Structure formats: C-alpha cells, structure tokens
Tab-separated table of N, CA, C and O in Angstrom:
chain	number	residue	atom	x	y	z
A	1	UNK	N	-54.720	-1.542	32.681
A	1	UNK	CA	-55.484	-2.486	31.753
A	1	UNK	C	-55.953	-3.694	32.043
A	1	UNK	O	-54.742	-4.502	32.256
A	2	UNK	N	-56.942	-4.443	32.180
A	2	UNK	CA	-57.150	-6.064	32.692
A	2	UNK	C	-56.872	-6.920	31.663
A	2	UNK	O	-56.702	-6.608	30.448
A	3	UNK	N	-56.199	-7.976	31.983
A	3	UNK	CA	-55.851	-9.481	30.960
A	3	UNK	C	-57.109	-9.764	30.732
A	3	UNK	O	-57.918	-10.304	31.466
A	4	UNK	N	-57.025	-10.324	29.565
A	4	UNK	CA	-58.159	-10.762	28.864
A	4	UNK	C	-58.177	-12.424	29.155
A	4	UNK	O	-56.798	-13.161	28.581
A	5	UNK	N	-58.795	-13.241	29.895
A	5	UNK	CA	-58.489	-14.925	29.918
A	5	UNK	C	-59.198	-15.549	28.735
A	5	UNK	O	-60.529	-15.476	29.133
A	6	UNK	N	-58.615	-16.280	27.900
A	6	UNK	CA	-59.232	-17.025	26.761
A	6	UNK	C	-59.045	-18.470	27.127
A	6	UNK	O	-57.947	-18.681	26.957
A	7	UNK	N	-59.937	-19.516	27.056
A	7	UNK	CA	-59.585	-20.615	27.134
A	7	UNK	C	-58.979	-21.364	25.746
A	7	UNK	O	-59.239	-20.566	24.769
A	8	UNK	N	-58.340	-22.249	25.135
A	8	UNK	CA	-57.972	-22.920	24.194
A	8	UNK	C	-59.088	-23.004	23.393
A	8	UNK	O	-58.854	-23.136	22.196
A	9	UNK	N	-60.039	-23.381	23.828
A	9	UNK	CA	-61.064	-24.068	23.374
A	9	UNK	C	-62.019	-22.696	22.595
A	9	UNK	O	-62.258	-22.499	21.247
A	10	UNK	N	-62.052	-21.323	23.092
A	10	UNK	CA	-62.729	-20.486	22.788
A	10	UNK	C	-61.780	-19.682	22.063
A	10	UNK	O	-61.611	-19.243	20.552
A	11	UNK	N	-60.128	-19.849	21.884
A	11	UNK	CA	-59.521	-19.529	20.927
A	11	UNK	C	-59.540	-20.053	19.596
A	11	UNK	O	-59.508	-19.395	18.408
A	12	UNK	N	-59.825	-21.224	19.836
A	12	UNK	CA	-59.689	-22.174	18.416
A	12	UNK	C	-60.925	-21.732	17.758
A	12	UNK	O	-61.186	-21.641	16.578
A	13	UNK	N	-62.143	-21.661	18.329
A	13	UNK	CA	-63.491	-21.413	17.885
A	13	UNK	C	-63.460	-19.819	17.282
A	13	UNK	O	-63.909	-19.333	16.468
A	14	UNK	N	-62.764	-18.908	17.947
A	14	UNK	CA	-62.400	-17.297	17.070
A	14	UNK	C	-61.601	-17.561	16.142
A	14	UNK	O	-61.589	-17.293	14.803
A	15	UNK	N	-60.466	-18.517	16.033
A	15	UNK	CA	-59.683	-18.848	14.606
A	15	UNK	C	-60.398	-19.141	13.620
A	15	UNK	O	-60.093	-18.716	12.590
A	16	UNK	N	-61.298	-20.053	13.911
A	16	UNK	CA	-61.815	-20.369	12.936
A	16	UNK	C	-62.957	-19.496	12.352
A	16	UNK	O	-62.835	-19.230	11.047
A	17	UNK	N	-63.165	-18.301	13.110
A	17	UNK	CA	-64.253	-17.715	12.751
A	17	UNK	C	-63.608	-16.476	11.950
A	17	UNK	O	-63.946	-15.817	10.892
A	18	UNK	N	-62.416	-16.229	12.301
A	18	UNK	CA	-61.520	-15.069	11.748
A	18	UNK	C	-60.829	-15.623	10.752
A	18	UNK	O	-60.550	-14.963	9.771
A	19	UNK	N	-60.483	-16.752	10.628
A	19	UNK	CA	-59.943	-17.291	9.533
A	19	UNK	C	-58.301	-17.278	9.692
A	19	UNK	O	-57.554	-17.369	8.567
A	20	UNK	N	-57.710	-17.116	11.296
A	20	UNK	CA	-56.394	-17.275	11.176
A	20	UNK	C	-55.986	-18.450	11.724
A	20	UNK	O	-57.079	-19.270	12.032
A	21	UNK	N	-54.598	-18.579	11.456
A	21	UNK	CA	-54.141	-20.338	12.044
A	21	UNK	C	-52.875	-20.080	13.367
A	21	UNK	O	-52.872	-20.895	14.061
A	22	UNK	N	-52.217	-19.103	13.268
A	22	UNK	CA	-51.127	-18.714	13.817
A	22	UNK	C	-51.051	-17.949	14.606
A	22	UNK	O	-50.016	-17.619	15.920
A	23	UNK	N	-52.235	-17.078	15.193
A	23	UNK	CA	-52.178	-16.378	16.180
A	23	UNK	C	-52.622	-16.519	17.600
A	23	UNK	O	-53.361	-17.445	17.399
A	24	UNK	N	-51.701	-16.267	18.464
A	24	UNK	CA	-51.913	-16.375	19.803
A	24	UNK	C	-52.456	-15.870	20.557
A	24	UNK	O	-52.096	-15.699	22.108
A	25	UNK	N	-52.316	-14.528	20.618
A	25	UNK	CA	-52.799	-13.460	21.271
A	25	UNK	C	-54.355	-13.219	21.359
A	25	UNK	O	-54.775	-12.821	20.190
A	26	UNK	N	-54.749	-13.340	22.375
A	26	UNK	CA	-56.398	-13.194	22.658
A	26	UNK	C	-56.782	-11.762	22.274
A	26	UNK	O	-57.749	-11.774	21.520
A	27	UNK	N	-55.994	-10.654	22.590
A	27	UNK	CA	-56.097	-9.207	22.421
A	27	UNK	C	-56.692	-9.003	20.909
A	27	UNK	O	-57.680	-8.582	20.437
A	28	UNK	N	-55.611	-9.531	20.020
A	28	UNK	CA	-55.478	-9.606	18.659
A	28	UNK	C	-56.878	-10.149	17.831
A	28	UNK	O	-57.737	-9.604	17.084
A	29	UNK	N	-57.216	-11.307	18.790
A	29	UNK	CA	-58.573	-12.070	18.153
A	29	UNK	C	-59.449	-11.072	18.296
A	29	UNK	O	-60.424	-11.816	17.533
A	30	UNK	N	-60.007	-10.880	19.461
A	30	UNK	CA	-61.014	-10.055	19.977
A	30	UNK	C	-61.085	-8.660	18.842
A	30	UNK	O	-62.249	-8.745	18.580
A	31	UNK	N	-60.253	-8.286	18.777
A	31	UNK	CA	-60.196	-6.918	17.805
A	31	UNK	C	-60.603	-7.416	16.267
A	31	UNK	O	-61.286	-6.777	15.996
A	32	UNK	N	-60.220	-8.411	15.772
A	32	UNK	CA	-60.203	-9.194	14.766
A	32	UNK	C	-61.829	-9.136	14.797
A	32	UNK	O	-62.882	-9.233	13.563
A	33	UNK	N	-62.438	-10.217	15.827
A	33	UNK	CA	-64.026	-10.457	15.832
A	33	UNK	C	-64.617	-8.997	15.797
A	33	UNK	O	-65.822	-9.166	15.073
A	34	UNK	N	-64.174	-7.805	16.488
A	34	UNK	CA	-65.071	-6.791	16.786
A	34	UNK	C	-64.829	-6.204	15.037
A	34	UNK	O	-65.911	-5.621	15.013
A	35	UNK	N	-63.836	-6.091	14.544
A	35	UNK	CA	-63.981	-5.492	13.097
A	35	UNK	C	-64.796	-6.706	11.994
A	35	UNK	O	-65.392	-5.809	11.399
A	36	UNK	N	-64.954	-7.487	12.303
A	36	UNK	CA	-65.971	-8.265	11.354
A	36	UNK	C	-67.143	-8.077	11.892
A	36	UNK	O	-68.490	-7.871	11.093
A	37	UNK	N	-67.505	-8.054	13.115
A	37	UNK	CA	-69.048	-7.608	13.694
A	37	UNK	C	-69.213	-6.250	13.295
A	37	UNK	O	-70.679	-5.786	12.637
A	38	UNK	N	-68.146	-5.563	13.219
A	38	UNK	CA	-68.622	-3.807	12.616
A	38	UNK	C	-69.168	-4.144	10.965
A	38	UNK	O	-69.716	-3.043	10.675
A	39	UNK	N	-68.256	-4.537	10.492
A	39	UNK	CA	-68.466	-4.871	9.099
A	39	UNK	C	-69.704	-5.343	8.735
A	39	UNK	O	-70.759	-4.983	7.893
A	40	UNK	N	-70.367	-6.494	9.505
A	40	UNK	CA	-71.516	-7.217	9.368
A	40	UNK	C	-72.811	-6.021	9.774
A	40	UNK	O	-73.752	-6.153	9.283
A	41	UNK	N	-72.555	-5.380	10.948
A	41	UNK	CA	-73.504	-4.422	11.341
A	41	UNK	C	-73.794	-2.940	10.047
A	41	UNK	O	-74.832	-2.767	9.697
A	42	UNK	N	-72.791	-2.649	9.665
A	42	UNK	CA	-72.593	-1.823	8.169
A	42	UNK	C	-73.156	-2.371	7.164
A	42	UNK	O	-74.454	-1.595	6.693
A	43	UNK	N	-73.180	-3.781	7.077
A	43	UNK	CA	-74.014	-4.165	5.927
A	43	UNK	C	-75.580	-4.320	6.402
A	43	UNK	O	-76.188	-4.054	5.111
A	44	UNK	N	-76.064	-4.469	7.356
A	44	UNK	CA	-77.209	-4.922	7.700
A	44	UNK	C	-77.958	-3.366	7.956
A	44	UNK	O	-79.183	-3.541	7.577
A	45	UNK	N	-76.784	-2.634	7.813
A	45	UNK	CA	-77.600	-1.130	8.457
A	45	UNK	C	-77.797	-0.063	7.446
A	45	UNK	O	-77.664	-0.504	6.200
C-alpha cells in the first residue's frame, strides 16, 4: 500500500475542516474527510 505524503500546512487545513486537534495520522484525516464528503453528497442527492 502506498504511503500518503501530506505537508504540515495541508494537515492543519484538514484538521480545521474535520474539527480535530490532536490527530497526526494522515490516513485517518483523509478517511475523516471522505466521511464528511459522503455525508454532504447524501444530503445533496
């Protein structure tokens, strides 16, 4: 499985959107973003 490279600036932006403060795992943050997008898509459709 390829490793995900995320800059600290991107991590900070994602943390603000997801609403977390202490997470440092890029894969976790990406999964949280996917969950948020899926919920928004369901609302819109």
